[in-house]
Every structure is written in C-alpha cells, then in structure tokens.
C-alpha cells in the first residue's frame, strides 16, 4: 500500500461552505474503511489536504471523484504519491 497526498485548493468558497458537512462525512467514512489516514484544512482558507492509503493512484482518483467537494465543483484537486516517514 502506498500513501497519496491530495491537495484540494479552493475554487468556490460558497460551495465549499454548503458541501463541507457532506465532504467531512465522506472522508470520515473513508477513514473508517482505512483509506484516509489524515485530513485537514489550511488555516489561511486556501483549501485542504487529505492523505489516502491505497494500492494505486487510480484507486485514489476514484475516491476523490466521489468527494462531494469535487462532485459539486467546490474544489479542484491534485494527487501526488507520497513517501511517508512517521515518527516511532
């Protein structure tokens, strides 16, 4: 399994506010499945970051395409494979 950082830059603040509860519920469900390892917004309001764990970037692309923020055009996204190093 690999890690992928998904940057979700702000496209539309109004749509982001409307779909935030749905977005968070979606990510919480992916966390329960073990697909999302971390999530959070940038304090400057420019967007957020989600860390997924998956077999491939194509799997992550599929997950991101179902995120309400993307479905409704509130955010754009960029996926990067991430070589994670964690403190023990």
mmCIF file of C-alpha atoms in Angstrom:
data_model
loop_
_atom_site.group_PDB
_atom_site.id
_atom_site.type_symbol
_atom_site.label_atom_id
_atom_site.label_comp_id
_atom_site.label_asym_id
_atom_site.label_seq_id
_atom_site.Cartn_x
_atom_site.Cartn_y
_atom_site.Cartn_z
ATOM 1 C CA UNK A 1 0.000 0.000 0.000
ATOM 2 C CA UNK A 2 1.172 3.479 -0.869
ATOM 3 C CA UNK A 3 0.372 6.912 0.511
ATOM 4 C CA UNK A 4 -1.050 9.721 -1.610
ATOM 5 C CA UNK A 5 -1.355 13.398 -0.703
ATOM 6 C CA UNK A 6 -4.418 15.025 -2.224
ATOM 7 C CA UNK A 7 -4.322 18.814 -2.305
ATOM 8 C CA UNK A 8 -7.810 20.344 -2.536
ATOM 9 C CA UNK A 9 -7.417 24.040 -3.409
ATOM 10 C CA UNK A 10 -10.407 26.323 -3.001
ATOM 11 C CA UNK A 11 -12.428 27.037 -6.145
ATOM 12 C CA UNK A 12 -15.676 28.351 -4.661
ATOM 13 C CA UNK A 13 -15.971 29.398 -1.013
ATOM 14 C CA UNK A 14 -19.777 29.396 -1.046
ATOM 15 C CA UNK A 15 -19.986 25.858 -2.449
ATOM 16 C CA UNK A 16 -17.294 24.733 -0.020
ATOM 17 C CA UNK A 17 -19.378 26.008 2.903
ATOM 18 C CA UNK A 18 -22.523 24.308 1.573
ATOM 19 C CA UNK A 19 -20.879 20.929 0.938
ATOM 20 C CA UNK A 20 -18.461 20.881 3.906
ATOM 21 C CA UNK A 21 -20.676 18.583 6.050
ATOM 22 C CA UNK A 22 -21.037 16.117 3.154
ATOM 23 C CA UNK A 23 -17.297 16.288 2.416
ATOM 24 C CA UNK A 24 -16.400 15.604 6.048
ATOM 25 C CA UNK A 25 -18.892 12.728 6.286
ATOM 26 C CA UNK A 26 -17.423 11.246 3.099
ATOM 27 C CA UNK A 27 -13.882 11.459 4.483
ATOM 28 C CA UNK A 28 -14.961 10.042 7.865
ATOM 29 C CA UNK A 29 -16.447 7.032 6.049
ATOM 30 C CA UNK A 30 -13.174 6.556 4.125
ATOM 31 C CA UNK A 31 -11.276 6.819 7.435
ATOM 32 C CA UNK A 32 -13.444 4.058 8.895
ATOM 33 C CA UNK A 33 -12.509 1.925 5.871
ATOM 34 C CA UNK A 34 -8.806 2.648 6.410
ATOM 35 C CA UNK A 35 -8.459 4.591 3.145
ATOM 36 C CA UNK A 36 -7.946 8.048 4.655
ATOM 37 C CA UNK A 37 -5.092 8.386 7.152
ATOM 38 C CA UNK A 38 -5.199 12.149 7.782
ATOM 39 C CA UNK A 39 -7.239 15.170 6.743
ATOM 40 C CA UNK A 40 -7.340 18.858 7.460
ATOM 41 C CA UNK A 41 -7.831 22.367 6.177
ATOM 42 C CA UNK A 42 -5.234 25.070 5.726
ATOM 43 C CA UNK A 43 -5.675 27.841 8.270
ATOM 44 C CA UNK A 44 -5.431 30.530 5.581
ATOM 45 C CA UNK A 45 -8.635 29.234 3.944
ATOM 46 C CA UNK A 46 -6.899 28.250 0.698
ATOM 47 C CA UNK A 47 -8.046 24.625 0.785
ATOM 48 C CA UNK A 48 -7.109 21.371 2.456
ATOM 49 C CA UNK A 49 -5.079 18.186 2.326
ATOM 50 C CA UNK A 50 -6.118 14.537 2.576
ATOM 51 C CA UNK A 51 -3.696 11.634 2.958
ATOM 52 C CA UNK A 52 -5.021 8.433 1.392
ATOM 53 C CA UNK A 53 -3.539 4.947 1.584
ATOM 54 C CA UNK A 54 -4.226 2.829 -1.494
ATOM 55 C CA UNK A 55 -2.813 0.297 -3.923
ATOM 56 C CA UNK A 56 -2.610 2.794 -6.794
ATOM 57 C CA UNK A 57 -3.108 6.395 -7.828
ATOM 58 C CA UNK A 58 -6.055 5.201 -9.925
ATOM 59 C CA UNK A 59 -7.761 3.994 -6.729
ATOM 60 C CA UNK A 60 -7.237 7.409 -5.134
ATOM 61 C CA UNK A 61 -8.540 9.132 -8.258
ATOM 62 C CA UNK A 62 -11.720 7.065 -7.899
ATOM 63 C CA UNK A 63 -12.117 8.053 -4.228
ATOM 64 C CA UNK A 64 -11.509 11.740 -4.965
ATOM 65 C CA UNK A 65 -14.009 11.756 -7.846
ATOM 66 C CA UNK A 66 -16.733 10.813 -5.323
ATOM 67 C CA UNK A 67 -15.811 13.518 -2.784
ATOM 68 C CA UNK A 68 -18.753 15.976 -2.610
ATOM 69 C CA UNK A 69 -16.337 18.912 -2.935
ATOM 70 C CA UNK A 70 -15.232 17.607 -6.326
ATOM 71 C CA UNK A 71 -18.660 16.387 -7.439
ATOM 72 C CA UNK A 72 -20.147 19.859 -6.846
ATOM 73 C CA UNK A 73 -17.198 21.941 -8.102
ATOM 74 C CA UNK A 74 -16.254 23.478 -4.762
ATOM 75 C CA UNK A 75 -12.616 22.414 -5.016
ATOM 76 C CA UNK A 76 -10.120 21.242 -7.572
ATOM 77 C CA UNK A 77 -7.523 18.621 -6.699
ATOM 78 C CA UNK A 78 -4.010 17.397 -7.279
ATOM 79 C CA UNK A 79 -2.799 13.899 -6.331
ATOM 80 C CA UNK A 80 0.838 13.167 -5.520
ATOM 81 C CA UNK A 81 2.284 9.851 -4.377
ATOM 82 C CA UNK A 82 3.923 10.458 -1.013
ATOM 83 C CA UNK A 83 6.842 8.560 0.511
ATOM 84 C CA UNK A 84 5.826 8.910 4.123
ATOM 85 C CA UNK A 85 8.145 8.710 7.116
ATOM 86 C CA UNK A 86 6.489 8.516 10.523
ATOM 87 C CA UNK A 87 7.951 9.049 13.985
ATOM 88 C CA UNK A 88 8.062 5.900 16.063
#
